[in-house]
Short mmCIF file of C-alpha atoms and ligand atoms in Angstrom, two decimals:
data_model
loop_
_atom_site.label_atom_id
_atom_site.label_comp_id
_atom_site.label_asym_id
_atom_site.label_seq_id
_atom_site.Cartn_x
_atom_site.Cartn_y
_atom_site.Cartn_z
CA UNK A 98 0.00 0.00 0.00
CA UNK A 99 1.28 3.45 -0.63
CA UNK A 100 2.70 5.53 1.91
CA UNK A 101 0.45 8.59 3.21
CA UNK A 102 2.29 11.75 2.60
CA UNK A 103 2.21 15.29 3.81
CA UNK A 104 1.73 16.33 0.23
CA UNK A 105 -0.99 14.20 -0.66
CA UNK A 106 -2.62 15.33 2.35
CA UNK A 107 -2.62 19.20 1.50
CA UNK A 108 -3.74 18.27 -1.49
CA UNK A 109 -7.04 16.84 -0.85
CA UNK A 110 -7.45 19.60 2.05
CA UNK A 111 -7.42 22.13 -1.00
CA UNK A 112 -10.69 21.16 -1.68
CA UNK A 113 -11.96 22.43 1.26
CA UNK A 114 -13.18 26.14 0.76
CA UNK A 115 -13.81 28.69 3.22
CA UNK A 116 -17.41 30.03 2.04
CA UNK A 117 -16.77 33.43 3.47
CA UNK A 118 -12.94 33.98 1.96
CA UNK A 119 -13.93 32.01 -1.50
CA UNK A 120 -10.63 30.56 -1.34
CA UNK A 121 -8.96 27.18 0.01
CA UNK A 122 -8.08 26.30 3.60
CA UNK A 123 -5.15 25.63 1.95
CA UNK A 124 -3.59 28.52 0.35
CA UNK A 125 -5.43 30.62 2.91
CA UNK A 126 -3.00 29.34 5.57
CA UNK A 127 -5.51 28.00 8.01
CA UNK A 128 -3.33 24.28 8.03
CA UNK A 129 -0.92 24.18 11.48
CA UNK A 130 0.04 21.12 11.39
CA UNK A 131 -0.17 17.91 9.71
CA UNK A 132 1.09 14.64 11.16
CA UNK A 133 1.32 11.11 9.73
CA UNK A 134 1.92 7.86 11.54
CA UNK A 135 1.39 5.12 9.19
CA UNK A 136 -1.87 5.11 8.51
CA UNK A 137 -3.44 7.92 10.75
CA UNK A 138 -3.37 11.28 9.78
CA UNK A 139 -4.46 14.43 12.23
CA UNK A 140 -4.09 18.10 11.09
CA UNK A 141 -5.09 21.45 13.11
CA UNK A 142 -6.94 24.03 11.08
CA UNK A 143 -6.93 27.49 12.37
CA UNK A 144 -10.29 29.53 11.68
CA UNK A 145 -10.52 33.01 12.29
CA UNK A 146 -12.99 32.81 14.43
CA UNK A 147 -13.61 30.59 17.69
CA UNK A 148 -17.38 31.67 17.00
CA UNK A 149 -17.23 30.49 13.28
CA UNK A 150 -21.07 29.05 12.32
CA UNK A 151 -19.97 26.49 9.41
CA UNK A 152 -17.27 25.20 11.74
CA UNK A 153 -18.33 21.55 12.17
CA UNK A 154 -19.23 21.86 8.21
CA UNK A 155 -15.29 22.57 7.59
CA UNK A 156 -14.27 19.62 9.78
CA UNK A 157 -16.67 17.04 8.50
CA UNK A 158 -15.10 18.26 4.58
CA UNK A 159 -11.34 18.25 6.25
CA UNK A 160 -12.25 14.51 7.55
CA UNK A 161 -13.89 13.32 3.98
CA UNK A 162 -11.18 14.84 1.79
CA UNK A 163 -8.69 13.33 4.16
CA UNK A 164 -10.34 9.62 4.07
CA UNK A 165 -10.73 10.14 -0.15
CA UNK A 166 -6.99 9.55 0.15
CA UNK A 167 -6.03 5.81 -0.08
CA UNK A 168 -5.06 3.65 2.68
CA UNK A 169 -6.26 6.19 5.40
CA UNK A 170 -7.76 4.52 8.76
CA UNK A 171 -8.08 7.13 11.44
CA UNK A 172 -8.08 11.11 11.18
CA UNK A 173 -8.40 13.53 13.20
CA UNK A 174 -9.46 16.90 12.98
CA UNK A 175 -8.27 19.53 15.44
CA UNK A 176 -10.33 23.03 15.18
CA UNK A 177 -8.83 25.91 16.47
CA UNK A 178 -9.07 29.84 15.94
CA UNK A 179 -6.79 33.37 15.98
CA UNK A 180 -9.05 36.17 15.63
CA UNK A 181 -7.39 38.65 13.01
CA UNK A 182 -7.12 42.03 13.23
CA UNK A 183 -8.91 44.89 11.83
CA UNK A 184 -7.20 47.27 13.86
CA UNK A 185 -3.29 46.16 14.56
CA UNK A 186 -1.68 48.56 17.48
CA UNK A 187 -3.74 51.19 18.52
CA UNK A 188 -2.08 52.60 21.00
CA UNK A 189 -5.09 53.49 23.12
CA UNK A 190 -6.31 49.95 23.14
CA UNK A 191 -3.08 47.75 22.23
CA UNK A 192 -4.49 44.38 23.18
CA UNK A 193 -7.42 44.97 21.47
CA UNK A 194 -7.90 43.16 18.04
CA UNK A 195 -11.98 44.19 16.45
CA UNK A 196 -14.47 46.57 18.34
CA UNK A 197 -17.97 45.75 17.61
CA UNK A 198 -20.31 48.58 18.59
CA UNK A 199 -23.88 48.33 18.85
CA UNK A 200 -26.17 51.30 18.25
CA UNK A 201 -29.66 52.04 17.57
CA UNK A 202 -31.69 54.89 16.13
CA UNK A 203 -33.55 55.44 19.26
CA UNK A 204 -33.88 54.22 22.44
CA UNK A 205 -36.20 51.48 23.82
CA UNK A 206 -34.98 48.84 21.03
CA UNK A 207 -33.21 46.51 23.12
CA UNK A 208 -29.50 47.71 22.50
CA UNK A 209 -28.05 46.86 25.46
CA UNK A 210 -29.77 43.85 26.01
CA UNK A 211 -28.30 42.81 22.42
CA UNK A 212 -24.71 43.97 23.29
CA UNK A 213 -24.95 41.84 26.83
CA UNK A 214 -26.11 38.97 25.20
CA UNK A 215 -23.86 38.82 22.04
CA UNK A 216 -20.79 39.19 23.92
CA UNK A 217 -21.50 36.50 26.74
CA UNK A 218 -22.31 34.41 23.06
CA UNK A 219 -19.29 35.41 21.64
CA UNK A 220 -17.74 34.21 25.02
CA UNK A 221 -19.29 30.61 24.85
CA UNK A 222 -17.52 30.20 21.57
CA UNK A 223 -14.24 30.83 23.43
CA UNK A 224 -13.25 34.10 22.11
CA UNK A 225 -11.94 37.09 24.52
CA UNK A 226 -14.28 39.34 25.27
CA UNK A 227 -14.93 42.95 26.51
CA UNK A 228 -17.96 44.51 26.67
CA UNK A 229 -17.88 48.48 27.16
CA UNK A 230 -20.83 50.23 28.89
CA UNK A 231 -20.51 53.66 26.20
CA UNK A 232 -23.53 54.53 27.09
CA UNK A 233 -22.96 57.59 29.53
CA UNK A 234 -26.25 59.03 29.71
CA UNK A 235 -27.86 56.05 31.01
CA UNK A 236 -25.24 52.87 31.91
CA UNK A 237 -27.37 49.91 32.33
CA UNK A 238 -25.35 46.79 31.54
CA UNK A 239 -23.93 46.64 35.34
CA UNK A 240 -27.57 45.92 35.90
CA UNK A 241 -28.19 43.48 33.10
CA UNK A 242 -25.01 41.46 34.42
CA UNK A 243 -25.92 41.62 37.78
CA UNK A 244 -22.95 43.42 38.93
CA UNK A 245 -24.32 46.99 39.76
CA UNK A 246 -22.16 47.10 43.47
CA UNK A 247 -18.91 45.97 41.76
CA UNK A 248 -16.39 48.31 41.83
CA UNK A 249 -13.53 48.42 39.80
CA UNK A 250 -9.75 48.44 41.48
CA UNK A 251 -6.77 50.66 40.34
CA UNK A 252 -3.21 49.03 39.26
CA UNK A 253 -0.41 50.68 38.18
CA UNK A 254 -2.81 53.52 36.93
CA UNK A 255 -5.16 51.60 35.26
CA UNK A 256 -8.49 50.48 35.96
CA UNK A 257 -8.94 46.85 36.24
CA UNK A 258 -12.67 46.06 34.49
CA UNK A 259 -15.12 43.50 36.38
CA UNK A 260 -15.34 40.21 35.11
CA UNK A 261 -18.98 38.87 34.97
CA UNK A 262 -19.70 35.42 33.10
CA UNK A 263 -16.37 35.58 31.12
CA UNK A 264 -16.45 39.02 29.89
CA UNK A 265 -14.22 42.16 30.62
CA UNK A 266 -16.90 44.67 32.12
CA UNK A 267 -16.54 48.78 31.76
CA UNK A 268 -19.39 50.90 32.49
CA UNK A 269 -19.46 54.12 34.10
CA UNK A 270 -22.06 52.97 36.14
CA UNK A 271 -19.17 51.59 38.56
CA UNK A 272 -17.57 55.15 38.79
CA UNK A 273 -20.50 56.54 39.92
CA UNK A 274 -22.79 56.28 43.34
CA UNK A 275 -26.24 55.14 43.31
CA UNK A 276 -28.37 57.81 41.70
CA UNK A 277 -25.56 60.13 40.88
CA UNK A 278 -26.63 62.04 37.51
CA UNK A 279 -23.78 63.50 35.32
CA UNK A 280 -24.70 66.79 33.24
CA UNK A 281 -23.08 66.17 30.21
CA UNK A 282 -21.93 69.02 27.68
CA UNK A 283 -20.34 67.65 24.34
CA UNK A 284 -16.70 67.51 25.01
CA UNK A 285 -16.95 65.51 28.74
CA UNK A 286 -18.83 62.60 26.84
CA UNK A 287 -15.87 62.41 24.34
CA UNK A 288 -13.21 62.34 26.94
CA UNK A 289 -15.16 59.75 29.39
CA UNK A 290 -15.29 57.65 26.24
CA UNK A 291 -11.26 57.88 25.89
CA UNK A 292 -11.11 57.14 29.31
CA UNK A 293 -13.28 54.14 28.92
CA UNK A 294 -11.16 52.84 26.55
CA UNK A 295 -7.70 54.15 27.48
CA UNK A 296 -7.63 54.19 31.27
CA UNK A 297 -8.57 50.45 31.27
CA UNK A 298 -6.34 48.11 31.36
CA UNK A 299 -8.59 45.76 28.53
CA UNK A 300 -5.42 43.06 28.31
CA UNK A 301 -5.70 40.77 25.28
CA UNK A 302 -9.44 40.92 23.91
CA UNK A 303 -10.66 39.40 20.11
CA UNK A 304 -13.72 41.86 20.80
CA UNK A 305 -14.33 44.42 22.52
CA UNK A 306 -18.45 45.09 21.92
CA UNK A 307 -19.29 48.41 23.01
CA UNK A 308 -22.74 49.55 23.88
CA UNK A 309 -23.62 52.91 22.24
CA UNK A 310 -26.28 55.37 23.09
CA UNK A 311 -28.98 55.64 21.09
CA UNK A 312 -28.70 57.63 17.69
CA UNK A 313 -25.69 59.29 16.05
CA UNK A 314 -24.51 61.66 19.16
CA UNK A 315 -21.42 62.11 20.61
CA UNK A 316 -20.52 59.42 21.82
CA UNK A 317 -20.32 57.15 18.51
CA UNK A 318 -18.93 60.18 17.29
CA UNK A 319 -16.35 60.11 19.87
CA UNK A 320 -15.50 56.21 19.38
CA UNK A 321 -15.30 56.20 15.67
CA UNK A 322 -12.85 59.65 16.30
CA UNK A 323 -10.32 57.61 18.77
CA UNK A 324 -10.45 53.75 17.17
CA UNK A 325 -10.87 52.31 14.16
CA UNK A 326 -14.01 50.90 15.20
CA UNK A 327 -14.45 47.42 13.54
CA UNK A 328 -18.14 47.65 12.18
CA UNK A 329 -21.31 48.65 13.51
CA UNK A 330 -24.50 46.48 14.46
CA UNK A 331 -27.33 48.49 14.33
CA UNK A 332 -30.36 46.96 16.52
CA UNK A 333 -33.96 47.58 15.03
CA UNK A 334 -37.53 46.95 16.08
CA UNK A 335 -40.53 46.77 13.56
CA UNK A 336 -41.50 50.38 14.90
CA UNK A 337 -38.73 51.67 13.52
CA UNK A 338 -38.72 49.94 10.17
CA UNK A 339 -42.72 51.68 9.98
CA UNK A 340 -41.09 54.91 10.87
CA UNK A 341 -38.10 54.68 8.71
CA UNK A 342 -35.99 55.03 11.90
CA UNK A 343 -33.68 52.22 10.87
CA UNK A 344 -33.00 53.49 6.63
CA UNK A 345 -32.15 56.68 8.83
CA UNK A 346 -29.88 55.26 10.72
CA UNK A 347 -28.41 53.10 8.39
CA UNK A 348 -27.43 56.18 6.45
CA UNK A 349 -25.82 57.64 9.49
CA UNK A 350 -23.60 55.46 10.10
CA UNK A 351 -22.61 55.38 6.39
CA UNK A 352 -21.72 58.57 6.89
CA UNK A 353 -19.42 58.25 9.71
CA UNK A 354 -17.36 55.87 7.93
CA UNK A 355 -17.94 52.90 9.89
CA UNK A 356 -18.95 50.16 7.99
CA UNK A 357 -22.22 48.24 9.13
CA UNK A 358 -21.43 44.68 10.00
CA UNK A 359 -25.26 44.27 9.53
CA UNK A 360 -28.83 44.47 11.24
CA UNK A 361 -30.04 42.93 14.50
CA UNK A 362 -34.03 42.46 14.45
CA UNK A 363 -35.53 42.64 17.75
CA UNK A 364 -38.73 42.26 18.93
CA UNK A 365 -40.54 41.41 15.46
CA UNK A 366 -42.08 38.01 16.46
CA UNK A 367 -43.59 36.49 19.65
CA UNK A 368 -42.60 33.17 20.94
CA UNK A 369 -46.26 32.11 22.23
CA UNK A 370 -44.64 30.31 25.64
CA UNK A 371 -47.29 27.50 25.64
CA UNK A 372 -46.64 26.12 21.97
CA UNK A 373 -43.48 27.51 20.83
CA UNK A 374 -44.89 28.70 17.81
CA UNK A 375 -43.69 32.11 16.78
CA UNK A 376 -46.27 34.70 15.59
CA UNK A 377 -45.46 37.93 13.76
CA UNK A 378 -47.05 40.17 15.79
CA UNK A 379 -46.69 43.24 13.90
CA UNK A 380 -47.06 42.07 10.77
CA UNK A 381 -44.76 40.52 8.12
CA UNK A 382 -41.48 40.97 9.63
CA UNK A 383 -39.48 43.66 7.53
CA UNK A 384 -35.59 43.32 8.27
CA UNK A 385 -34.68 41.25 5.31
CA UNK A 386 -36.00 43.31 3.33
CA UNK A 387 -34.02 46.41 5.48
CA UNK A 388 -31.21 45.14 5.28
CA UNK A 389 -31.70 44.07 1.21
CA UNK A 390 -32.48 48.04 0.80
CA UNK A 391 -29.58 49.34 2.37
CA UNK A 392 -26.90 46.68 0.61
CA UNK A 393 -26.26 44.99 4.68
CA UNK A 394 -27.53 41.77 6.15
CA UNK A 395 -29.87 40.35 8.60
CA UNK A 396 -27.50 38.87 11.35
CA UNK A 397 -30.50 37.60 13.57
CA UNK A 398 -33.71 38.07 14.80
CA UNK A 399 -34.64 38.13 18.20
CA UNK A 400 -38.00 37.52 19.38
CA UNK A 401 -40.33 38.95 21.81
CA UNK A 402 -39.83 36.86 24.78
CA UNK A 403 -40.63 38.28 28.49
CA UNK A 404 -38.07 35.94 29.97
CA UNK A 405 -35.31 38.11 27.80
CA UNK A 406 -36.51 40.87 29.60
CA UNK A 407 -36.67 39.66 33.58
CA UNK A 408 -33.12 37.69 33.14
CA UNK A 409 -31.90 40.93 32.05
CA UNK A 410 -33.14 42.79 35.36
CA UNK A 411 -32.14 39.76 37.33
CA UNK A 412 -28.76 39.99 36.14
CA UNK A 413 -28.56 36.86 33.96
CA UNK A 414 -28.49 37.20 30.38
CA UNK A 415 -30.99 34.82 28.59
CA UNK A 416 -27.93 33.31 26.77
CA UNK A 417 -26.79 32.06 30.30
CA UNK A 418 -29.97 31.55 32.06
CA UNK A 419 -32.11 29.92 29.73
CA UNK A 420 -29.65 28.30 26.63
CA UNK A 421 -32.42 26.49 25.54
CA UNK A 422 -34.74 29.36 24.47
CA UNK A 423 -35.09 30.18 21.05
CA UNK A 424 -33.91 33.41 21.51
CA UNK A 425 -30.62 32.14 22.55
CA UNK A 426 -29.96 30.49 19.51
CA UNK A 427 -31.00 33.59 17.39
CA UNK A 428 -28.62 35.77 19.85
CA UNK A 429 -25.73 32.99 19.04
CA UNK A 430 -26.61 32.76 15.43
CA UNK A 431 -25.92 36.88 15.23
CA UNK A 432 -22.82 36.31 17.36
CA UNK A 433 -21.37 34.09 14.66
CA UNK A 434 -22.48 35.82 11.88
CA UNK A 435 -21.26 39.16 13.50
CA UNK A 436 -17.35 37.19 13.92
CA UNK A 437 -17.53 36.19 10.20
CA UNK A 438 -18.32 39.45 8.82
CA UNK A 439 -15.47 41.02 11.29
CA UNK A 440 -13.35 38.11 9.70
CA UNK A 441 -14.30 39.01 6.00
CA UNK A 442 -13.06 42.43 7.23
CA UNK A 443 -9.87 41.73 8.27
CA UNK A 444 -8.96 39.43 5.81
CA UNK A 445 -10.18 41.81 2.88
CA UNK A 446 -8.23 44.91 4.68
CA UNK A 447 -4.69 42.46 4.58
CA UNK A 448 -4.93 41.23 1.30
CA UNK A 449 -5.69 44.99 0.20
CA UNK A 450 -2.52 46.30 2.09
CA UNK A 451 -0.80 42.98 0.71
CA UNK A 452 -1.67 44.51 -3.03
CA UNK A 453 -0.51 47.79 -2.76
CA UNK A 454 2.84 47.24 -1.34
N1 LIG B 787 -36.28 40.54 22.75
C1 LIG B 787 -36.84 41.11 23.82
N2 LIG B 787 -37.94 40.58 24.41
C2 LIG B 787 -38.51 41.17 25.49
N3 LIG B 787 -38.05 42.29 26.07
C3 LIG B 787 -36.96 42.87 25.52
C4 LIG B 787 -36.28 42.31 24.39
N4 LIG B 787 -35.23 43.10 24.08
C5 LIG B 787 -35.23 44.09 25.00
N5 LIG B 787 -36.26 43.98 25.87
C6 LIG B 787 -36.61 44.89 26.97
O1 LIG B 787 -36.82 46.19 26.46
C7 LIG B 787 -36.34 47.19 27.34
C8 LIG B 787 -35.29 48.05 26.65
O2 LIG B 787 -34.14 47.25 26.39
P1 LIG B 787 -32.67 47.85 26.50
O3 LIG B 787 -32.45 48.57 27.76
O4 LIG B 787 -31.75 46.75 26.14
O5 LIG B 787 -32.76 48.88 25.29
P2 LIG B 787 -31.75 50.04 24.85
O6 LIG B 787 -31.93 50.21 23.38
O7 LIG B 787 -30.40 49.76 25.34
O8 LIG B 787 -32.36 51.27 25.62
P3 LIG B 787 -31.67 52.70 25.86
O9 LIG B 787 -31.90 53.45 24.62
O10 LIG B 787 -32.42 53.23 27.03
O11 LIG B 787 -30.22 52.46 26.15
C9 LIG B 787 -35.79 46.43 28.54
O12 LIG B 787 -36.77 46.36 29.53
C10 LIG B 787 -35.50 45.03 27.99
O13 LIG B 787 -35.56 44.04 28.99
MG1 LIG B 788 -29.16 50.86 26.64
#
């Protein structure tokens, strides 16, 4: 019988496409290693994502086109990830390798309980996380993680940010007492933003997901000004789809040179408790179409569900306290599809730079 050879094996892995990059795990670089003993073969194949949705999809191919060789009794798969970068050494935020921020149009739509719940997903899927709180006029995510008496300590200068299921925690709400309003003018919001960013000492994150104010004011303003922020999700609800809210805001963010990861639907269908089934209450949900108008995508949809609301006031996150619930798997389905976009991103931004020079 013929002898199994690194060679052969690359080979048949170049059939194996990434559907996102269009091009072969191959040449794309994703093989680690390869090792042969006799007739068992096991490679490691690095994604770019931990949270990548066709994952198992790419291992099950890896597996097949490995067994198509001849001769070939046991293989073994090994899937791991490094997050690229779409942002290599900022010095504000050095560890930091993609910032995802969430914003909205108006209030009310569920932004925060989006950004809570994506990066606690994004978490699961073994990624780093941090989840920033940019939200000065109203912090609420030390209340939707349960972690509203937490109070951040000082080292070396730098503020060390809670840790709550997994996830680096920054809100203002920890720098401030109970109660304690701030009167903002224009240029305090841009420096406490700096200082959310800068004075924290963020270590080694693949995402930092920030969680905007509503609408277009200073504070994305401020963010987009200091980092090269990675993309935007923009959160939705029917209402604003009626009152072209979200084409608004998808043009706003156009403007600001950020590019739109995609659109997060909340609140569009009802998840009747009893049955399961789910009911368009307000009509023929309207984000596909949304997102088809304004050239993005539909990352997920995330139904009406009252236990999304009370395990966000009880401090647990629906992705943690109910993993079950349907819209759990919608909030993981937008994680992933949020990491692959980032990953398009990053990829498309090297192999730009890697043409030019
Ligand atoms: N899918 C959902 N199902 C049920 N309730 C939800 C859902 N999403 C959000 N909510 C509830 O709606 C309210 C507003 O959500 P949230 O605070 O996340 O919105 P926001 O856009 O961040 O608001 P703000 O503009 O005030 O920052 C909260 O009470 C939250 O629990
Ligand atoms: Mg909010």
């Amino acid at each position: 019988m013929q002898t199994i050879t690194e060679e052969a094996v690359l080979e048949a892995l170049r059939q194996v496409q990434d559907p996102d990059l269009r091009r072969d795990i191959v040449s794309l670089g994703f093989i680690k290693k390869v090792a042969i003993e006799g007739r068992s073969v096991e490679v490691e194949v690095e994604l770019t994502t931990p949270a990548c949705p066709v994952k198992e999809e790419l291992k099950a191919e890896c597996e097949a086109a490995i067994r198509s060789l001849g001769g070939v009794e046991t293989v073994q798969v090994e899937m791991t990830a490094r997050v690229r970068d779409t942002m290599e050494d900022v010095e504000l935020i050095p560890g930091v390798r993609n910032v995802i921020a969430v914003a909205s149009g108006k209030g009310g739509v569920g932004k925060s309980t989006v950004a809570a719940n994506l990066a606690i997903a994004l978490r699961q899927s073994g990624a780093r996380i941090g989840l920033m709180d940019a939200d000065v006029y109203g912090p609420t995510i030390p209340l939707l993680l349960g972690c509203r008496e937490a109070r951040p300590a000082v080292v070396n200068g730098k503020i060390i940010p809670i840790e709550r299921y997994g996830v680096k925690v920054m809100s203002l709400g920890f720098l401030l007492e109970e109660g304690q309003a701030v009167l903002w003018r224009g240029p305090m919001v841009a420096g406490t933003v700096r200082q959310l960013l800068a004075d924290v000492d963020w270590g080694e994150l693949d995402y930092l997901v920030v969680d905007l104010p509503p609408g277009t004011g200073d504070a994305p303003m401020s963010l987009a000004q200091l980092v090269p922020v990675s993309g935007v999700v923009l959160v939705i609800t029917p209402h604003d789809v009626a009152s072209q809210i979200a084409g608004h805001s998808v043009e706003l963010f156009k403007r600001m040179n950020t590019s739109l990861l995609g659109i997060v639907e909340n609140m569009a269908t009802f998840v009747c408790p009893g049955c399961g089934t789910e009911v368009e209450i307000f009509g023929r949900s309207r984000g596909e179409e949304v997102a088809k108008r304004f050239n993005t995508r539909l990352l997920g949809r995330i139904p009406l569900d009252p236990t999304v609301s009370q395990s966000g006031d009880a401090g647990m996150p629906i992705v943690i306290e109910r993993p079950e619930s349907p819209a759990t798997a919608e909030f993981e389905r937008a994680a992933g599809e949020i990491a692959r976009e980032v990953s398009k991103r990053a990829y498309a931004e090297k192999s730009l730079i890697r043409e030019l020079t």
